Amino acid sequence: MTTCARWCVVGWLVANAAMAAGPSKGVPAGPGDDCRACHADAWAKKQVIHPPVKNGLCFGCHVSTSDTKHTFDLAADGKFLCAQCHSTRDSLKVLHPPVSEGLCLECHDPHASDHHARLRQPVFETCTRCHPSKRTQNETSATKHGALDPKQNPKVCVSCHDAHQSDHEKRLHDWPPEKVCVTCHDKPQQAPDKELMNLKAWLDQHDAGTMRHGPVREGRCPDCHEPHGTSESRMLKGSYPAAPYTPFSAAVEDYGLCFRCHDTRLVQEKVLGEKPVSNADPATDLAWSGGDGGVRLIRGGITGFRNGDENLHFRHVNKADKGRTCRFCHDVHASENPKHIRTTTFFGNWEFLLNYKKTTTGGSCWPGCHAERRYDRNQRQENLK
Ligand code: HEC
Ligand code: HEC
Ligand code: HEC
Ligand code: HEC
Ligand code: HEC
Ligand code: HEC
Ligand code: HEC
Ligand code: HEC
Ligand code: HEC
Ligand code: HEC
């Protein structure tokens, strides 16, 4: 990174000098009078011209070093040159090294450019020059995030990150990350395959304390989504089948996302001998420190979704041909029902009520696709075929 920083600035100075290509008139014997008479051509046609340049305040930055020769020094070095008129942006909690070290000219042209904020290159190029992995992530992503597409969002990286400094982790504009996400996901967005739901509206409908899934409750969208892209659908940070049904092979291979935080026995063990758990109280039973991946959730019995000792998660999900994915029953963001069970589910394009009811030792559902089925952890229930 440091190497890049040094080399690129040298590259630019060379490129810039070549671009300036020298004014048509001769060099004055001294500083000269109207600087713009000879130099303005170099930036006259650019879209973003720095006001002091436009106004001929060249001496704000250039100091003549001779009365007889046309030579100049800069008025100050690094950030101090800019600090004559701008703040140095190195006072908040999370700094950006190229900014706090005063390399303002790494990104900005002092005179003029054709890019937003007078950057030397468009934002995406400015940032990915030093953070090339973000370019690679975006290019190789299974679903490319509209937020990173300059055509959909000209501010790309700086719509979430502050270029200079902020008070939040990763220099995000706001915290928790959800607040950044809903600046755009407060309306339906168009993905290549479908129109995406308005996530902010959905969250607003669901009380944070009782209805939102742990990491969502804490506003930690990046616990599951990698906003720069991944090889999984919906930029998920672990495997999660995109199709409604999927042949089951192994918990972590198929549902790596969920099993970053949950216990794989949930779908691996057909019969559960351990004492079943009663309804877990998230506040006390589910100790969770947030996002670093360890298995620490469901204790002593793994899942309450069982009939007697038969694990019904196993039965629904763990099938060689058409295993049901979690989305048939759960809404991963929030739902008004216990255990984040969805209100409606779907079969092809057909959407219908699940009619889930919870009891202290089990529950029941009555979806459009079959008769009412009941399960009970203490007393196995017999259901009609
Ligand atoms: C009569 C035309 C003319 C005027 C007026 C003029 N310049 Fe120049 N200036 C030039 C030329 C030609 C060069 C290119 C010299 C070279 O290529 O070596 C130059 C080079 C420069 C350089 C780069 C050289 C260095 O030492 O950094 C700066 C900076 C500069 N001018 C600033 C100014 C400022 C500030 C003014 C106004 C006070 C000004 N010029 C007025 C013609 C002019
Ligand atoms: C905000 C500070 C600032 C102002 C105002 C400014 N310059 Fe510069 N100028 C610089 C810096 C810094 C460089 C060194 C090259 C670089 O980093 O691009 C430079 C380089 C130059 C050069 C060398 C060739 C080039 O383009 O890099 C010329 C010529 C020049 N300035 C002329 C002017 C003239 C004429 C004005 C007024 C119309 C002016 N500058 C106003 C900061 C400034
Ligand atoms: C002589 C005073 C002066 C100096 C020195 C100065 N600026 Fe500016 N700059 C301004 C003014 C005035 C504006 C327009 C008002 C504003 O946006 O704050 C501006 C605007 C900007 C903008 C917004 C985009 C634009 O062109 O309107 C950027 C980016 C910027 N300056 C960067 C720099 C950098 C980097 C330096 C140091 C190389 C610097 N400035 C030095 C006066 C200055
Ligand atoms: C890593 C690249 C980078 C560096 C280094 C950098 N900037 Fe910026 N700057 C940006 C980007 C990108 C924007 C546009 C921000 C936006 O639109 O949210 C910007 C915007 C600005 C603006 C106009 C908007 C505002 O925030 O006021 C000013 C002024 C500015 N920068 C000054 C500076 C100064 C002074 C320095 C050095 C202390 C500096 N920049 C260093 C990338 C950089
Ligand atoms: C000149 C090189 C350079 C440029 C250009 C640059 N960065 Fe950085 N950036 C760094 C360095 C060095 C660090 C600190 C080392 C690290 O954490 O990777 C850093 C850190 C970061 C971090 C925090 C990383 C963390 O783990 O906390 C973010 C976010 C970031 N940059 C975003 C951006 C964005 C957005 C842009 C474009 C506006 C940009 N960078 C342009 C060099 C650069
Ligand atoms: C939609 C919002 C968003 C956009 C757009 C975005 N980022 Fe990020 N970025 C984040 C979040 C959130 C994190 C923290 C990720 C985490 O905790 O897993 C992050 C983290 C980072 C980091 C720290 C290293 C890492 O991967 O955790 C860097 C560097 C970074 N981003 C650079 C960029 C660059 C460069 C761009 C533009 C090409 C960009 N970001 C665009 C939201 C965004
Ligand atoms: C600057 C606007 C913007 C911000 C901020 C933003 N997004 Fe997006 N997002 C979009 C757009 C536009 C789409 C639809 C295009 C697409 O498919 O990516 C989208 C799509 C998505 C998708 C579906 C991707 C797909 O194609 O399947 C997910 C998941 C997503 N965003 C999550 C997030 C998260 C998490 C955050 C916060 C870290 C966030 N977004 C912040 C604009 C944004
Ligand atoms: C526990 C993991 C997890 C968390 C935390 C999470 N998501 Fe998701 N998100 C998913 C999964 C899994 C999907 C795919 C759902 C599906 O296709 O059935 C998804 C889908 C999406 C979609 C596409 C929705 C659609 O209409 O298909 C968006 C947009 C999105 N998430 C944004 C967010 C935002 C914003 C946050 C933070 C408030 C967030 N997510 C938090 C797991 C998560
Ligand atoms: C980043 C960690 C994390 C990931 C990833 C995660 N969860 Fe969770 N999950 C939690 C936490 C924390 C709780 C307990 C708090 C709560 O939601 O009530 C929980 C609880 C649950 C509950 C039960 C809630 C209750 O009332 O007992 C369900 C159902 C659930 N998660 C489903 C999923 C599914 C499906 C996935 C994969 C798409 C998933 N989780 C991925 C952290 C995670
Ligand atoms: C056929 C519907 C269905 C499917 C498919 C399903 N679940 Fe569940 N899940 C439930 C029900 C019902 C409960 C509530 C059990 C209780 O407490 O009575 C539950 C509870 C949970 C819980 C809370 C702890 C527990 O097990 O009691 C987690 C975590 C969970 N499911 C994760 C998942 C994951 C991960 C997937 C996908 C691999 C998945 N579920 C697929 C119906 C389903």
CSV table of C-alpha atoms and ligand atoms in Angstrom, one decimal, residues 209-210 212-215 217-218 220 223-224 236 239-240 255-262 279-283 286-294 296-298 313 326-327 330-332 337-341, ligand 9:
chain,number,residue,atom,x,y,z
A,209,GLY,CA,-36.8,-5.9,20.6
A,210,THR,CA,-39.1,-8.8,19.9
A,212,ARG,CA,-36.1,-8.9,14.6
A,213,HIS,CA,-33.4,-11.6,14.2
A,214,GLY,CA,-30.4,-11.1,16.5
A,215,PRO,CA,-27.9,-9.5,14.2
A,217,ARG,CA,-31.9,-6.2,15.8
A,218,GLU,CA,-28.4,-4.8,16.3
A,220,ARG,CA,-25.4,-5.4,11.8
A,223,ASP,CA,-22.7,-9.9,9.7
A,224,CYS,CA,-24.5,-11.6,6.8
A,236,LEU,CA,-24.1,-13.3,1.5
A,239,SER,CA,-23.4,-20.4,1.5
A,240,TYR,CA,-27.2,-20.2,1.3
A,255,TYR,CA,-26.1,-23.3,4.8
A,256,GLY,CA,-22.7,-22.0,5.9
A,257,LEU,CA,-24.3,-18.6,6.5
A,258,CYS,CA,-26.6,-19.7,9.2
A,259,PHE,CA,-24.1,-22.1,10.8
A,260,ARG,CA,-21.6,-19.3,11.3
A,261,CYS,CA,-23.7,-18.7,14.4
A,262,HIS,CA,-26.1,-21.7,14.8
A,279,ASN,CA,-38.9,-21.7,24.4
A,280,ALA,CA,-35.6,-20.0,24.7
A,281,ASP,CA,-35.7,-16.5,26.0
A,282,PRO,CA,-33.3,-14.6,23.7
A,283,ALA,CA,-32.4,-12.2,26.4
A,286,LEU,CA,-29.0,-17.1,24.0
A,287,ALA,CA,-25.8,-15.5,25.1
A,288,TRP,CA,-24.4,-13.7,22.0
A,289,SER,CA,-21.5,-11.3,21.7
A,290,GLY,CA,-22.1,-10.5,18.1
A,291,GLY,CA,-20.8,-11.6,14.8
A,292,ASP,CA,-17.5,-13.3,15.4
A,293,GLY,CA,-18.8,-16.6,14.3
A,294,GLY,CA,-18.6,-19.0,17.3
A,296,ARG,CA,-22.9,-20.2,21.2
A,297,LEU,CA,-26.6,-20.2,20.6
A,298,ILE,CA,-29.0,-22.9,21.3
A,313,HIS,CA,-35.5,-29.6,10.9
A,326,CYS,CA,-34.9,-22.2,5.7
A,327,ARG,CA,-36.8,-19.5,3.8
A,330,HIS,CA,-38.2,-18.4,8.5
A,331,ASP,CA,-37.8,-14.7,7.5
A,332,VAL,CA,-34.2,-14.1,8.2
A,337,ASN,CA,-44.3,-14.6,14.7
A,338,PRO,CA,-42.2,-16.4,17.3
A,339,LYS,CA,-38.9,-17.9,16.1
A,340,HIS,CA,-38.9,-15.6,13.1
A,341,ILE,CA,-41.5,-17.9,11.4
B,9,HEC,C1,-24.3,-13.4,12.9
B,9,HEC,C2,-24.9,-14.5,13.6
B,9,HEC,C3,-26.2,-15.1,13.1
B,9,HEC,C4,-26.3,-15.7,11.8
B,9,HEC,C5,-25.4,-15.6,10.6
B,9,HEC,C6,-27.6,-16.3,11.8
B,9,HEC,N1,-28.2,-16.1,13.0
B,9,HEC,FE1,-30.1,-16.8,13.6
B,9,HEC,N2,-29.8,-16.0,15.5
B,9,HEC,C7,-28.7,-15.3,15.9
B,9,HEC,C8,-29.0,-14.8,17.2
B,9,HEC,C9,-28.0,-13.9,18.0
B,9,HEC,C10,-30.2,-15.3,17.6
B,9,HEC,C11,-30.9,-15.1,18.9
B,9,HEC,C12,-31.6,-13.8,19.0
B,9,HEC,C13,-32.9,-13.8,18.3
B,9,HEC,O1,-33.0,-13.7,17.1
B,9,HEC,O2,-34.0,-13.9,18.9
B,9,HEC,C14,-30.7,-16.1,16.5
B,9,HEC,C15,-31.9,-16.7,16.5
B,9,HEC,C16,-32.5,-17.4,15.4
B,9,HEC,C17,-33.8,-18.0,15.4
B,9,HEC,C18,-34.7,-18.2,16.5
B,9,HEC,C19,-35.2,-17.0,17.2
B,9,HEC,C20,-35.8,-17.4,18.6
B,9,HEC,O3,-36.8,-16.7,18.9
B,9,HEC,O4,-35.3,-18.3,19.2
B,9,HEC,C21,-34.0,-18.4,14.1
B,9,HEC,C22,-35.2,-19.1,13.6
B,9,HEC,C23,-32.8,-18.1,13.3
B,9,HEC,N3,-31.9,-17.5,14.2
B,9,HEC,C24,-32.6,-18.5,12.0
B,9,HEC,C25,-31.5,-18.2,11.3
B,9,HEC,C26,-31.3,-18.6,9.9
B,9,HEC,C27,-32.3,-19.3,9.0
B,9,HEC,C28,-30.0,-18.2,9.5
B,9,HEC,C29,-29.4,-18.3,8.2
B,9,HEC,C30,-30.1,-17.7,7.1
B,9,HEC,C31,-29.4,-17.5,10.7
B,9,HEC,N4,-30.3,-17.6,11.7
B,9,HEC,C32,-28.2,-16.9,10.7
B,9,HEC,C33,-27.6,-15.0,15.1
B,9,HEC,C34,-27.4,-15.4,13.8
